[in-house]
Tab-separated table of C-alpha atoms in Angstrom:
chain	number	residue	atom	x	y	z
A	1	UNK	CA	13.484	2.967	-10.230
A	2	UNK	CA	15.388	6.481	-10.361
A	3	UNK	CA	13.462	9.326	-12.738
A	4	UNK	CA	10.993	6.153	-13.314
A	5	UNK	CA	9.180	5.770	-9.621
A	6	UNK	CA	7.553	2.595	-9.161
A	7	UNK	CA	7.794	-0.368	-11.045
A	8	UNK	CA	5.411	-3.479	-10.981
A	9	UNK	CA	4.321	-6.193	-12.471
A	10	UNK	CA	3.232	-5.256	-16.209
A	11	UNK	CA	0.648	-8.398	-16.447
A	12	UNK	CA	-0.658	-9.444	-12.470
A	13	UNK	CA	-2.986	-12.443	-12.881
A	14	UNK	CA	-0.920	-14.321	-15.249
A	15	UNK	CA	-0.418	-17.033	-12.935
A	16	UNK	CA	0.097	-20.559	-14.777
A	17	UNK	CA	-3.575	-21.218	-13.842
A	18	UNK	CA	-4.700	-18.055	-14.812
A	19	UNK	CA	-4.897	-16.679	-11.369
A	20	UNK	CA	-2.641	-14.419	-9.489
A	21	UNK	CA	0.646	-15.280	-8.499
A	22	UNK	CA	1.490	-15.611	-4.875
A	23	UNK	CA	4.730	-16.453	-4.559
A	24	UNK	CA	5.873	-14.869	-1.536
A	25	UNK	CA	4.409	-15.522	1.667
A	26	UNK	CA	4.571	-15.053	5.495
A	27	UNK	CA	8.053	-13.181	3.605
A	28	UNK	CA	9.395	-16.184	1.849
A	29	UNK	CA	9.696	-17.398	-1.242
A	30	UNK	CA	7.425	-20.293	-1.030
A	31	UNK	CA	8.061	-21.450	-5.232
A	32	UNK	CA	11.028	-19.651	-6.552
A	33	UNK	CA	9.753	-20.857	-10.267
A	34	UNK	CA	7.044	-18.572	-10.069
A	35	UNK	CA	8.907	-15.841	-8.027
A	36	UNK	CA	11.636	-15.930	-11.312
A	37	UNK	CA	8.546	-15.668	-13.596
A	38	UNK	CA	7.401	-12.582	-11.852
A	39	UNK	CA	11.041	-10.950	-11.461
A	40	UNK	CA	11.374	-11.528	-14.790
A	41	UNK	CA	8.699	-9.768	-16.022
A	42	UNK	CA	9.564	-6.609	-14.250
A	43	UNK	CA	12.594	-6.910	-15.111
A	44	UNK	CA	12.142	-7.123	-18.799
A	45	UNK	CA	9.709	-3.944	-17.926
A	46	UNK	CA	12.335	-1.825	-16.875
A	47	UNK	CA	15.566	-2.826	-17.728
A	48	UNK	CA	15.276	-3.715	-20.524
A	49	UNK	CA	17.266	-7.100	-21.919
A	50	UNK	CA	20.194	-6.096	-21.005
A	51	UNK	CA	20.644	-5.473	-17.620
A	52	UNK	CA	24.659	-5.579	-17.548
A	53	UNK	CA	25.313	-2.271	-15.534
A	54	UNK	CA	22.148	-2.564	-13.265
A	55	UNK	CA	22.087	-2.512	-9.570
A	56	UNK	CA	18.600	-3.692	-7.843
A	57	UNK	CA	18.064	-3.985	-4.224
A	58	UNK	CA	16.412	-6.673	-2.385
A	59	UNK	CA	14.973	-6.490	1.514
A	60	UNK	CA	13.787	-8.834	3.958
A	61	UNK	CA	11.967	-9.659	6.722
A	62	UNK	CA	14.216	-8.719	8.813
A	63	UNK	CA	14.511	-12.253	10.657
A	64	UNK	CA	14.117	-13.507	7.359
A	65	UNK	CA	17.084	-16.116	7.370
A	66	UNK	CA	19.711	-17.647	5.675
A	67	UNK	CA	17.864	-20.994	3.125
A	68	UNK	CA	15.555	-17.549	2.461
A	69	UNK	CA	17.496	-14.418	1.447
A	70	UNK	CA	20.223	-17.358	-0.505
A	71	UNK	CA	16.936	-18.358	-3.173
A	72	UNK	CA	16.305	-14.689	-3.001
A	73	UNK	CA	19.457	-14.044	-4.539
A	74	UNK	CA	19.491	-16.730	-5.943
A	75	UNK	CA	16.802	-15.689	-8.720
A	76	UNK	CA	18.477	-11.650	-8.703
A	77	UNK	CA	21.513	-13.513	-10.540
A	78	UNK	CA	19.261	-14.820	-13.096
A	79	UNK	CA	18.532	-11.971	-13.839
A	80	UNK	CA	21.577	-10.886	-15.148
A	81	UNK	CA	22.308	-7.999	-13.163
A	82	UNK	CA	25.537	-6.415	-12.325
A	83	UNK	CA	24.629	-5.606	-8.002
A	84	UNK	CA	22.916	-6.592	-6.245
A	85	UNK	CA	22.278	-4.778	-2.656
A	86	UNK	CA	20.658	-6.916	0.398
A	87	UNK	CA	19.193	-4.555	3.621
A	88	UNK	CA	16.512	-5.832	6.038
A	89	UNK	CA	13.362	-4.109	5.461
A	90	UNK	CA	13.511	-2.683	8.842
A	91	UNK	CA	16.913	-0.710	7.212
A	92	UNK	CA	15.055	1.162	3.856
A	93	UNK	CA	12.110	2.249	6.127
A	94	UNK	CA	14.641	3.643	8.601
A	95	UNK	CA	15.915	4.720	5.309
A	96	UNK	CA	13.172	6.517	4.347
A	97	UNK	CA	10.952	7.786	7.251
A	98	UNK	CA	13.563	8.223	9.887
A	99	UNK	CA	14.912	10.523	11.896
A	100	UNK	CA	18.446	12.570	10.565
A	101	UNK	CA	19.934	12.278	13.816
A	102	UNK	CA	21.462	9.351	14.691
A	103	UNK	CA	20.693	7.367	17.486
A	104	UNK	CA	18.524	3.841	18.717
A	105	UNK	CA	15.561	3.714	16.040
A	106	UNK	CA	12.583	1.073	16.811
A	107	UNK	CA	10.500	0.166	13.066
A	108	UNK	CA	7.262	-1.033	13.064
A	109	UNK	CA	6.124	-2.480	10.150
A	110	UNK	CA	2.469	-4.479	10.550
A	111	UNK	CA	1.987	-5.982	6.600
A	112	UNK	CA	-0.426	-8.169	5.145
A	113	UNK	CA	1.293	-11.367	6.543
A	114	UNK	CA	3.882	-10.153	8.874
A	115	UNK	CA	3.935	-7.998	11.904
A	116	UNK	CA	8.081	-7.209	13.051
A	117	UNK	CA	9.813	-4.718	15.302
A	118	UNK	CA	13.342	-3.630	14.969
A	119	UNK	CA	15.273	-2.136	17.475
A	120	UNK	CA	17.870	0.012	15.139
A	121	UNK	CA	20.895	0.609	15.959
A	122	UNK	CA	23.691	3.013	14.514
A	123	UNK	CA	21.962	1.699	11.350
A	124	UNK	CA	23.153	-2.240	12.564
A	125	UNK	CA	20.022	-4.156	13.410
A	126	UNK	CA	20.400	-4.847	17.344
A	127	UNK	CA	16.940	-6.647	18.330
A	128	UNK	CA	14.241	-7.847	16.399
A	129	UNK	CA	10.994	-9.422	17.080
A	130	UNK	CA	8.310	-11.540	14.609
A	131	UNK	CA	4.671	-12.413	14.333
A	132	UNK	CA	3.745	-14.523	11.820
A	133	UNK	CA	0.650	-12.553	11.197
A	134	UNK	CA	-0.624	-9.609	10.113
A	135	UNK	CA	-3.670	-8.006	8.462
A	136	UNK	CA	-4.963	-10.328	6.589
A	137	UNK	CA	-4.924	-12.425	9.256
A	138	UNK	CA	-7.259	-9.911	11.277
A	139	UNK	CA	-10.371	-9.368	8.563
A	140	UNK	CA	-12.845	-11.443	10.162
A	141	UNK	CA	-12.859	-9.158	13.087
A	142	UNK	CA	-14.978	-6.797	14.577
A	143	UNK	CA	-13.590	-3.439	13.263
A	144	UNK	CA	-13.613	-2.404	17.126
A	145	UNK	CA	-11.252	-4.567	17.805
A	146	UNK	CA	-8.869	-4.891	15.705
A	147	UNK	CA	-6.554	-1.751	16.607
A	148	UNK	CA	-6.313	-3.876	19.827
A	149	UNK	CA	-5.161	-6.995	18.437
A	150	UNK	CA	-2.912	-5.760	16.118
A	151	UNK	CA	-1.421	-3.376	19.641
A	152	UNK	CA	-0.996	-5.892	21.906
A	153	UNK	CA	0.560	-8.567	19.330
A	154	UNK	CA	3.220	-4.950	19.124
A	155	UNK	CA	3.264	-3.935	22.448
A	156	UNK	CA	4.137	-7.199	23.981
A	157	UNK	CA	7.020	-7.995	20.837
A	158	UNK	CA	8.302	-4.359	22.608
A	159	UNK	CA	7.445	-4.775	25.673
A	160	UNK	CA	10.089	-8.238	25.319
A	161	UNK	CA	13.123	-6.122	23.547
A	162	UNK	CA	12.838	-3.588	27.039
A	163	UNK	CA	13.442	-7.494	28.848
A	164	UNK	CA	16.254	-7.866	27.264
A	165	UNK	CA	17.070	-4.772	26.431
A	166	UNK	CA	20.527	-3.401	29.178
A	167	UNK	CA	21.492	0.046	27.411
A	168	UNK	CA	18.240	1.682	27.589
A	169	UNK	CA	18.225	1.660	23.932
A	170	UNK	CA	14.501	1.074	23.370
A	171	UNK	CA	13.915	3.643	25.749
A	172	UNK	CA	15.910	6.055	23.462
A	173	UNK	CA	14.304	5.018	20.324
A	174	UNK	CA	10.741	5.244	21.805
A	175	UNK	CA	11.231	9.435	23.263
A	176	UNK	CA	12.675	9.683	19.527
A	177	UNK	CA	9.138	7.875	18.075
A	178	UNK	CA	8.710	4.387	16.265
A	179	UNK	CA	8.957	4.963	12.771
A	180	UNK	CA	5.525	3.204	11.915
A	181	UNK	CA	5.768	1.118	8.338
A	182	UNK	CA	2.575	-0.792	6.397
A	183	UNK	CA	-0.445	-1.610	4.903
A	184	UNK	CA	-1.694	-1.068	9.411
A	185	UNK	CA	0.242	2.403	9.872
A	186	UNK	CA	-2.432	3.624	7.258
A	187	UNK	CA	-4.823	2.952	9.340
A	188	UNK	CA	-5.161	5.515	12.801
A	189	UNK	CA	-7.119	3.831	14.787
A	190	UNK	CA	-4.028	1.571	15.240
A	191	UNK	CA	-1.410	4.060	15.067
A	192	UNK	CA	-3.341	6.635	17.688
A	193	UNK	CA	-3.712	3.739	19.954
A	194	UNK	CA	0.078	2.902	19.852
A	195	UNK	CA	1.137	6.554	20.337
A	196	UNK	CA	-1.636	6.749	23.298
A	197	UNK	CA	0.273	2.773	24.740
A	198	UNK	CA	3.537	4.168	24.450
A	199	UNK	CA	3.543	7.225	26.015
A	200	UNK	CA	4.854	9.065	22.898
A	201	UNK	CA	4.490	10.354	19.226
A	202	UNK	CA	5.070	7.797	16.075
A	203	UNK	CA	6.702	8.650	12.616
A	204	UNK	CA	5.146	8.171	9.084
A	205	UNK	CA	5.772	8.133	6.365
A	206	UNK	CA	2.971	10.235	3.471
A	207	UNK	CA	2.065	6.290	2.060
A	208	UNK	CA	3.516	4.024	4.968
A	209	UNK	CA	2.166	1.444	2.442
A	210	UNK	CA	5.402	1.880	0.432
A	211	UNK	CA	7.741	3.024	2.913
A	212	UNK	CA	9.969	-0.123	2.901
A	213	UNK	CA	10.019	-0.379	-1.095
A	214	UNK	CA	10.629	3.561	-1.110
A	215	UNK	CA	14.006	3.567	1.119
A	216	UNK	CA	15.098	1.170	-0.973
A	217	UNK	CA	15.318	2.985	-3.619
A	218	UNK	CA	16.672	5.993	-1.697
A	219	UNK	CA	19.307	3.136	-1.158
A	220	UNK	CA	19.809	2.102	-4.547
A	221	UNK	CA	20.500	5.776	-5.593
A	222	UNK	CA	22.525	6.012	-3.149
A	223	UNK	CA	24.483	3.473	-4.592
A	224	UNK	CA	24.480	4.336	-8.295
A	225	UNK	CA	25.104	7.890	-7.185
A	226	UNK	CA	28.571	6.688	-5.518
A	227	UNK	CA	29.214	4.705	-8.050
A	228	UNK	CA	32.290	4.823	-10.723
A	229	UNK	CA	31.335	4.746	-14.271
A	230	UNK	CA	33.900	2.673	-16.140
A	231	UNK	CA	35.413	4.621	-19.148
A	232	UNK	CA	34.502	2.319	-21.730
A	233	UNK	CA	30.532	1.957	-21.211
A	234	UNK	CA	28.239	4.517	-22.269
A	235	UNK	CA	24.968	5.287	-20.995
A	236	UNK	CA	23.507	5.619	-17.638
A	237	UNK	CA	23.765	2.701	-14.708
A	238	UNK	CA	19.978	1.590	-13.795
């Protein structure tokens, strides 16, 4: 939130059976009821009971289908906010860690349960690949093997995009250096190996694991700055 930073669930682990709720898995909402409770707790802590002048930014996996996006919108609409801004996690990551100059950009998001590679051109998704595997799936591997497996997954997706790129956008994005996000980008053995294999530098935010949510926060701040304030209302938009 502008001025307050990151706000987390104030009561983690308050699932119906005493365990932590995991309503989102592999980037999809699998338990709408639990997800609604979790979002409600965060909204109560962040916005209070009156949410009529608030805006929420929702980021989703770049290849999330229409069914997932519709379910997410419905849950957020139930919070009573004025406006919901929806964008892909790749665009959010680019907003926070991407270069200021224009041109094609490659975003590699190595999360706990998903690995995504997205090509942005003019700020829009031009191509994307997704692997339904992430760091959680590699926990059992030899620590020396994990970087190679994760990097190979990313390289295979980039190679597939390269084969379908008719305009040289991937080549231009690699020259600029891909943006790395997610928990995988916290591992120097992964980022160093990826940079060597691609033959280019990589771009990292201060805390890659929160790159997406911080980028969404920047977009939220921009929306609030450019939104006209109704003259009959006092107070500050949230």
